[in-house]
């Protein structure tokens, strides 16, 4: 059940191999384990993809692929999951990450207004940056752990139901 559900949403592996941003991995993309979907590869891919979804960098897909390849987890699933943070979901997710970071550091929340400029970015690295980056890492790690446990549980539950239905 879980395998069929996940496979419906996965992009075609041939399309992923053709992505220009992933050509830096060359022949590593031809490893069959990166495209196979089983319990181990799915839960690992969820962990990798969810972690990098919370990391505030513009090249999340490349980072997810760079970690998925040596861990030999499902590459399309890892790459697809970083799109949880898209232009619509990014502001609330990153604001929550900032709030978590201020809570961990014990700093008060600061008011700030986003400006798409280099000056704003460099200034914010010293003001809200530490709390935001720490919160992003903690939220990413927590999402990765929850994703790992949830996929493992749902996969086992699906297998048990399949066995019971065969009786």
JSON list of C-alpha atoms in Angstrom, two decimals:
[
{"chain": "A", "resi": 1, "resn": "UNK", "atom": "CA", "xyz": [0.00, 0.00, 0.00]},
{"chain": "A", "resi": 2, "resn": "UNK", "atom": "CA", "xyz": [2.66, 2.54, 1.04]},
{"chain": "A", "resi": 3, "resn": "UNK", "atom": "CA", "xyz": [4.86, 1.67, -1.92]},
{"chain": "A", "resi": 4, "resn": "UNK", "atom": "CA", "xyz": [2.05, 2.13, -4.44]},
{"chain": "A", "resi": 5, "resn": "UNK", "atom": "CA", "xyz": [0.98, 5.41, -2.83]},
{"chain": "A", "resi": 6, "resn": "UNK", "atom": "CA", "xyz": [4.51, 6.83, -2.91]},
{"chain": "A", "resi": 7, "resn": "UNK", "atom": "CA", "xyz": [5.15, 5.66, -6.47]},
{"chain": "A", "resi": 8, "resn": "UNK", "atom": "CA", "xyz": [2.09, 7.56, -7.73]},
{"chain": "A", "resi": 9, "resn": "UNK", "atom": "CA", "xyz": [3.67, 10.85, -6.68]},
{"chain": "A", "resi": 10, "resn": "UNK", "atom": "CA", "xyz": [7.26, 10.17, -7.70]},
{"chain": "A", "resi": 11, "resn": "UNK", "atom": "CA", "xyz": [8.64, 11.82, -10.82]},
{"chain": "A", "resi": 12, "resn": "UNK", "atom": "CA", "xyz": [9.96, 9.61, -13.60]},
{"chain": "A", "resi": 13, "resn": "UNK", "atom": "CA", "xyz": [13.58, 8.60, -12.99]},
{"chain": "A", "resi": 14, "resn": "UNK", "atom": "CA", "xyz": [14.54, 9.34, -16.59]},
{"chain": "A", "resi": 15, "resn": "UNK", "atom": "CA", "xyz": [13.40, 12.96, -16.17]},
{"chain": "A", "resi": 16, "resn": "UNK", "atom": "CA", "xyz": [15.45, 13.28, -12.99]},
{"chain": "A", "resi": 17, "resn": "UNK", "atom": "CA", "xyz": [18.55, 11.89, -14.69]},
{"chain": "A", "resi": 18, "resn": "UNK", "atom": "CA", "xyz": [18.16, 14.63, -17.32]},
{"chain": "A", "resi": 19, "resn": "UNK", "atom": "CA", "xyz": [18.11, 17.53, -14.82]},
{"chain": "A", "resi": 20, "resn": "UNK", "atom": "CA", "xyz": [21.01, 19.87, -15.61]},
{"chain": "A", "resi": 21, "resn": "UNK", "atom": "CA", "xyz": [21.61, 20.58, -11.93]},
{"chain": "A", "resi": 22, "resn": "UNK", "atom": "CA", "xyz": [22.21, 16.88, -11.23]},
{"chain": "A", "resi": 23, "resn": "UNK", "atom": "CA", "xyz": [24.66, 16.26, -14.07]},
{"chain": "A", "resi": 24, "resn": "UNK", "atom": "CA", "xyz": [27.50, 16.98, -11.65]},
{"chain": "A", "resi": 25, "resn": "UNK", "atom": "CA", "xyz": [26.91, 13.51, -10.17]},
{"chain": "A", "resi": 26, "resn": "UNK", "atom": "CA", "xyz": [27.57, 11.84, -13.52]},
{"chain": "A", "resi": 27, "resn": "UNK", "atom": "CA", "xyz": [27.66, 8.05, -13.46]},
{"chain": "A", "resi": 28, "resn": "UNK", "atom": "CA", "xyz": [26.67, 7.93, -9.79]},
{"chain": "A", "resi": 29, "resn": "UNK", "atom": "CA", "xyz": [23.07, 8.44, -10.94]},
{"chain": "A", "resi": 30, "resn": "UNK", "atom": "CA", "xyz": [23.13, 5.04, -12.66]},
{"chain": "A", "resi": 31, "resn": "UNK", "atom": "CA", "xyz": [23.15, 3.11, -9.37]},
{"chain": "A", "resi": 32, "resn": "UNK", "atom": "CA", "xyz": [19.97, 1.02, -9.37]},
{"chain": "A", "resi": 33, "resn": "UNK", "atom": "CA", "xyz": [19.57, 1.38, -5.60]},
{"chain": "A", "resi": 34, "resn": "UNK", "atom": "CA", "xyz": [18.86, 5.09, -6.02]},
{"chain": "A", "resi": 35, "resn": "UNK", "atom": "CA", "xyz": [15.73, 4.32, -8.02]},
{"chain": "A", "resi": 36, "resn": "UNK", "atom": "CA", "xyz": [14.46, 1.27, -6.14]},
{"chain": "A", "resi": 37, "resn": "UNK", "atom": "CA", "xyz": [11.66, 1.88, -3.65]},
{"chain": "A", "resi": 38, "resn": "UNK", "atom": "CA", "xyz": [11.60, -0.27, -0.54]},
{"chain": "A", "resi": 39, "resn": "UNK", "atom": "CA", "xyz": [11.13, 0.38, 3.17]},
{"chain": "A", "resi": 40, "resn": "UNK", "atom": "CA", "xyz": [14.75, 1.31, 3.82]},
{"chain": "A", "resi": 41, "resn": "UNK", "atom": "CA", "xyz": [15.12, 3.58, 0.82]},
{"chain": "A", "resi": 42, "resn": "UNK", "atom": "CA", "xyz": [11.77, 5.30, 1.43]},
{"chain": "A", "resi": 43, "resn": "UNK", "atom": "CA", "xyz": [12.34, 6.13, 5.08]},
{"chain": "A", "resi": 44, "resn": "UNK", "atom": "CA", "xyz": [15.88, 7.32, 4.34]},
{"chain": "A", "resi": 45, "resn": "UNK", "atom": "CA", "xyz": [14.65, 9.45, 1.45]},
{"chain": "A", "resi": 46, "resn": "UNK", "atom": "CA", "xyz": [12.00, 11.03, 3.65]},
{"chain": "A", "resi": 47, "resn": "UNK", "atom": "CA", "xyz": [14.65, 11.88, 6.21]},
{"chain": "A", "resi": 48, "resn": "UNK", "atom": "CA", "xyz": [17.00, 13.42, 3.66]},
{"chain": "A", "resi": 49, "resn": "UNK", "atom": "CA", "xyz": [14.30, 15.31, 1.78]},
{"chain": "A", "resi": 50, "resn": "UNK", "atom": "CA", "xyz": [12.56, 16.68, 4.86]},
{"chain": "A", "resi": 51, "resn": "UNK", "atom": "CA", "xyz": [15.82, 17.78, 6.45]},
{"chain": "A", "resi": 52, "resn": "UNK", "atom": "CA", "xyz": [16.94, 19.74, 3.41]},
{"chain": "A", "resi": 53, "resn": "UNK", "atom": "CA", "xyz": [13.46, 21.22, 2.93]},
{"chain": "A", "resi": 54, "resn": "UNK", "atom": "CA", "xyz": [14.12, 23.26, 6.07]},
{"chain": "A", "resi": 55, "resn": "UNK", "atom": "CA", "xyz": [17.62, 24.39, 5.13]},
{"chain": "A", "resi": 56, "resn": "UNK", "atom": "CA", "xyz": [17.39, 27.93, 3.71]},
{"chain": "A", "resi": 57, "resn": "UNK", "atom": "CA", "xyz": [19.59, 27.67, 0.64]},
{"chain": "A", "resi": 58, "resn": "UNK", "atom": "CA", "xyz": [18.65, 28.02, -3.03]},
{"chain": "A", "resi": 59, "resn": "UNK", "atom": "CA", "xyz": [20.14, 24.65, -4.05]},
{"chain": "A", "resi": 60, "resn": "UNK", "atom": "CA", "xyz": [18.25, 22.27, -1.76]},
{"chain": "A", "resi": 61, "resn": "UNK", "atom": "CA", "xyz": [17.72, 19.66, -4.49]},
{"chain": "A", "resi": 62, "resn": "UNK", "atom": "CA", "xyz": [21.45, 19.36, -5.13]},
{"chain": "A", "resi": 63, "resn": "UNK", "atom": "CA", "xyz": [22.19, 18.99, -1.41]},
{"chain": "A", "resi": 64, "resn": "UNK", "atom": "CA", "xyz": [19.47, 16.34, -1.05]},
{"chain": "A", "resi": 65, "resn": "UNK", "atom": "CA", "xyz": [20.88, 14.44, -4.03]},
{"chain": "A", "resi": 66, "resn": "UNK", "atom": "CA", "xyz": [24.44, 14.74, -2.71]},
{"chain": "A", "resi": 67, "resn": "UNK", "atom": "CA", "xyz": [23.38, 13.10, 0.56]},
{"chain": "A", "resi": 68, "resn": "UNK", "atom": "CA", "xyz": [20.94, 10.58, -0.97]},
{"chain": "A", "resi": 69, "resn": "UNK", "atom": "CA", "xyz": [23.57, 9.14, -3.31]},
{"chain": "A", "resi": 70, "resn": "UNK", "atom": "CA", "xyz": [26.11, 7.95, -0.69]},
{"chain": "A", "resi": 71, "resn": "UNK", "atom": "CA", "xyz": [23.30, 6.84, 1.65]},
{"chain": "A", "resi": 72, "resn": "UNK", "atom": "CA", "xyz": [21.78, 4.92, -1.29]},
{"chain": "A", "resi": 73, "resn": "UNK", "atom": "CA", "xyz": [18.24, 6.04, -0.58]},
{"chain": "A", "resi": 74, "resn": "UNK", "atom": "CA", "xyz": [15.56, 6.76, -3.16]},
{"chain": "A", "resi": 75, "resn": "UNK", "atom": "CA", "xyz": [16.78, 9.77, -5.12]},
{"chain": "A", "resi": 76, "resn": "UNK", "atom": "CA", "xyz": [13.50, 10.94, -6.72]},
{"chain": "A", "resi": 77, "resn": "UNK", "atom": "CA", "xyz": [11.73, 10.89, -3.37]},
{"chain": "A", "resi": 78, "resn": "UNK", "atom": "CA", "xyz": [14.55, 12.80, -1.66]},
{"chain": "A", "resi": 79, "resn": "UNK", "atom": "CA", "xyz": [14.51, 15.47, -4.36]},
{"chain": "A", "resi": 80, "resn": "UNK", "atom": "CA", "xyz": [10.72, 15.73, -4.48]},
{"chain": "A", "resi": 81, "resn": "UNK", "atom": "CA", "xyz": [10.40, 16.23, -0.72]},
{"chain": "A", "resi": 82, "resn": "UNK", "atom": "CA", "xyz": [12.52, 19.37, -0.67]},
{"chain": "A", "resi": 83, "resn": "UNK", "atom": "CA", "xyz": [9.67, 21.04, -2.55]},
{"chain": "A", "resi": 84, "resn": "UNK", "atom": "CA", "xyz": [7.65, 21.08, 0.67]},
{"chain": "A", "resi": 85, "resn": "UNK", "atom": "CA", "xyz": [9.24, 24.49, 1.00]},
{"chain": "A", "resi": 86, "resn": "UNK", "atom": "CA", "xyz": [8.02, 26.24, -2.10]},
{"chain": "A", "resi": 87, "resn": "UNK", "atom": "CA", "xyz": [7.27, 29.93, -2.63]},
{"chain": "A", "resi": 88, "resn": "UNK", "atom": "CA", "xyz": [3.87, 29.53, -0.93]},
{"chain": "A", "resi": 89, "resn": "UNK", "atom": "CA", "xyz": [4.97, 27.55, 2.12]},
{"chain": "A", "resi": 90, "resn": "UNK", "atom": "CA", "xyz": [8.40, 29.08, 2.63]},
{"chain": "A", "resi": 91, "resn": "UNK", "atom": "CA", "xyz": [7.37, 32.19, 4.63]},
{"chain": "A", "resi": 92, "resn": "UNK", "atom": "CA", "xyz": [5.41, 30.37, 7.36]},
{"chain": "A", "resi": 93, "resn": "UNK", "atom": "CA", "xyz": [7.89, 27.49, 7.59]},
{"chain": "A", "resi": 94, "resn": "UNK", "atom": "CA", "xyz": [10.92, 29.77, 7.83]},
{"chain": "A", "resi": 95, "resn": "UNK", "atom": "CA", "xyz": [9.18, 32.09, 10.28]},
{"chain": "A", "resi": 96, "resn": "UNK", "atom": "CA", "xyz": [8.42, 29.07, 12.52]},
{"chain": "A", "resi": 97, "resn": "UNK", "atom": "CA", "xyz": [12.06, 28.06, 12.21]},
{"chain": "A", "resi": 98, "resn": "UNK", "atom": "CA", "xyz": [13.07, 31.54, 13.36]},
{"chain": "A", "resi": 99, "resn": "UNK", "atom": "CA", "xyz": [10.67, 31.32, 16.33]},
{"chain": "A", "resi": 100, "resn": "UNK", "atom": "CA", "xyz": [12.10, 27.92, 17.30]},
{"chain": "A", "resi": 101, "resn": "UNK", "atom": "CA", "xyz": [15.63, 29.34, 17.07]},
{"chain": "A", "resi": 102, "resn": "UNK", "atom": "CA", "xyz": [14.81, 32.31, 19.30]},
{"chain": "A", "resi": 103, "resn": "UNK", "atom": "CA", "xyz": [13.17, 29.95, 21.80]},
{"chain": "A", "resi": 104, "resn": "UNK", "atom": "CA", "xyz": [16.24, 27.67, 21.90]},
{"chain": "A", "resi": 105, "resn": "UNK", "atom": "CA", "xyz": [18.69, 30.58, 22.22]},
{"chain": "A", "resi": 106, "resn": "UNK", "atom": "CA", "xyz": [16.50, 32.38, 24.74]},
{"chain": "A", "resi": 107, "resn": "UNK", "atom": "CA", "xyz": [16.55, 35.55, 22.63]},
{"chain": "A", "resi": 108, "resn": "UNK", "atom": "CA", "xyz": [13.53, 37.80, 22.22]},
{"chain": "A", "resi": 109, "resn": "UNK", "atom": "CA", "xyz": [11.95, 37.84, 18.78]},
{"chain": "A", "resi": 110, "resn": "UNK", "atom": "CA", "xyz": [12.89, 40.87, 16.74]},
{"chain": "A", "resi": 111, "resn": "UNK", "atom": "CA", "xyz": [10.64, 42.63, 14.28]},
{"chain": "A", "resi": 112, "resn": "UNK", "atom": "CA", "xyz": [11.99, 42.59, 10.77]},
{"chain": "A", "resi": 113, "resn": "UNK", "atom": "CA", "xyz": [10.76, 43.36, 7.29]},
{"chain": "A", "resi": 114, "resn": "UNK", "atom": "CA", "xyz": [12.02, 41.38, 4.36]},
{"chain": "A", "resi": 115, "resn": "UNK", "atom": "CA", "xyz": [13.74, 43.24, 1.55]},
{"chain": "A", "resi": 116, "resn": "UNK", "atom": "CA", "xyz": [15.08, 41.36, -1.47]},
{"chain": "A", "resi": 117, "resn": "UNK", "atom": "CA", "xyz": [18.48, 43.04, -1.34]},
{"chain": "A", "resi": 118, "resn": "UNK", "atom": "CA", "xyz": [22.05, 42.03, -0.61]},
{"chain": "A", "resi": 119, "resn": "UNK", "atom": "CA", "xyz": [22.31, 44.70, 2.11]},
{"chain": "A", "resi": 120, "resn": "UNK", "atom": "CA", "xyz": [19.29, 43.31, 3.97]},
{"chain": "A", "resi": 121, "resn": "UNK", "atom": "CA", "xyz": [20.73, 39.78, 3.75]},
{"chain": "A", "resi": 122, "resn": "UNK", "atom": "CA", "xyz": [24.12, 40.77, 5.17]},
{"chain": "A", "resi": 123, "resn": "UNK", "atom": "CA", "xyz": [22.54, 42.84, 7.94]},
{"chain": "A", "resi": 124, "resn": "UNK", "atom": "CA", "xyz": [20.12, 40.09, 8.93]},
{"chain": "A", "resi": 125, "resn": "UNK", "atom": "CA", "xyz": [22.89, 37.50, 9.27]},
{"chain": "A", "resi": 126, "resn": "UNK", "atom": "CA", "xyz": [24.01, 39.20, 12.46]},
{"chain": "A", "resi": 127, "resn": "UNK", "atom": "CA", "xyz": [20.56, 40.10, 13.82]},
{"chain": "A", "resi": 128, "resn": "UNK", "atom": "CA", "xyz": [18.07, 37.32, 13.07]},
{"chain": "A", "resi": 129, "resn": "UNK", "atom": "CA", "xyz": [20.49, 34.96, 11.29]},
{"chain": "A", "resi": 130, "resn": "UNK", "atom": "CA", "xyz": [21.77, 32.85, 14.21]},
{"chain": "A", "resi": 131, "resn": "UNK", "atom": "CA", "xyz": [18.28, 32.12, 15.54]},
{"chain": "A", "resi": 132, "resn": "UNK", "atom": "CA", "xyz": [16.94, 31.44, 12.06]},
{"chain": "A", "resi": 133, "resn": "UNK", "atom": "CA", "xyz": [19.75, 29.08, 11.06]},
{"chain": "A", "resi": 134, "resn": "UNK", "atom": "CA", "xyz": [19.64, 27.18, 14.34]},
{"chain": "A", "resi": 135, "resn": "UNK", "atom": "CA", "xyz": [15.85, 26.92, 14.16]},
{"chain": "A", "resi": 136, "resn": "UNK", "atom": "CA", "xyz": [16.06, 25.68, 10.57]},
{"chain": "A", "resi": 137, "resn": "UNK", "atom": "CA", "xyz": [18.55, 22.97, 11.51]},
{"chain": "A", "resi": 138, "resn": "UNK", "atom": "CA", "xyz": [16.51, 21.85, 14.53]},
{"chain": "A", "resi": 139, "resn": "UNK", "atom": "CA", "xyz": [13.21, 21.87, 12.62]},
{"chain": "A", "resi": 140, "resn": "UNK", "atom": "CA", "xyz": [14.85, 20.00, 9.74]},
{"chain": "A", "resi": 141, "resn": "UNK", "atom": "CA", "xyz": [16.28, 17.36, 12.06]},
{"chain": "A", "resi": 142, "resn": "UNK", "atom": "CA", "xyz": [12.94, 16.98, 13.83]},
{"chain": "A", "resi": 143, "resn": "UNK", "atom": "CA", "xyz": [11.05, 16.70, 10.51]},
{"chain": "A", "resi": 144, "resn": "UNK", "atom": "CA", "xyz": [13.58, 14.12, 9.30]},
{"chain": "A", "resi": 145, "resn": "UNK", "atom": "CA", "xyz": [13.14, 12.04, 12.46]},
{"chain": "A", "resi": 146, "resn": "UNK", "atom": "CA", "xyz": [9.35, 12.23, 12.34]},
{"chain": "A", "resi": 147, "resn": "UNK", "atom": "CA", "xyz": [9.36, 11.38, 8.63]},
{"chain": "A", "resi": 148, "resn": "UNK", "atom": "CA", "xyz": [11.64, 8.38, 9.23]},
{"chain": "A", "resi": 149, "resn": "UNK", "atom": "CA", "xyz": [9.47, 7.01, 12.04]},
{"chain": "A", "resi": 150, "resn": "UNK", "atom": "CA", "xyz": [6.17, 7.71, 10.29]},
{"chain": "A", "resi": 151, "resn": "UNK", "atom": "CA", "xyz": [7.19, 6.11, 6.99]},
{"chain": "A", "resi": 152, "resn": "UNK", "atom": "CA", "xyz": [8.59, 3.10, 8.82]},
{"chain": "A", "resi": 153, "resn": "UNK", "atom": "CA", "xyz": [5.37, 2.69, 10.79]},
{"chain": "A", "resi": 154, "resn": "UNK", "atom": "CA", "xyz": [3.07, 3.17, 7.79]},
{"chain": "A", "resi": 155, "resn": "UNK", "atom": "CA", "xyz": [5.15, 0.82, 5.66]},
{"chain": "A", "resi": 156, "resn": "UNK", "atom": "CA", "xyz": [5.02, -1.94, 8.30]},
{"chain": "A", "resi": 157, "resn": "UNK", "atom": "CA", "xyz": [1.31, -1.36, 8.81]},
{"chain": "A", "resi": 158, "resn": "UNK", "atom": "CA", "xyz": [0.70, -1.64, 5.06]},
{"chain": "A", "resi": 159, "resn": "UNK", "atom": "CA", "xyz": [2.66, -4.88, 4.84]},
{"chain": "A", "resi": 160, "resn": "UNK", "atom": "CA", "xyz": [0.73, -6.36, 7.80]},
{"chain": "A", "resi": 161, "resn": "UNK", "atom": "CA", "xyz": [-2.59, -5.41, 6.20]},
{"chain": "A", "resi": 162, "resn": "UNK", "atom": "CA", "xyz": [-1.51, -6.98, 2.92]},
{"chain": "A", "resi": 163, "resn": "UNK", "atom": "CA", "xyz": [-0.59, -10.21, 4.69]},
{"chain": "A", "resi": 164, "resn": "UNK", "atom": "CA", "xyz": [-3.88, -10.25, 6.59]},
{"chain": "A", "resi": 165, "resn": "UNK", "atom": "CA", "xyz": [-5.89, -9.70, 3.41]},
{"chain": "A", "resi": 166, "resn": "UNK", "atom": "CA", "xyz": [-4.18, -12.70, 1.81]},
{"chain": "A", "resi": 167, "resn": "UNK", "atom": "CA", "xyz": [-5.35, -15.07, 4.56]}
]
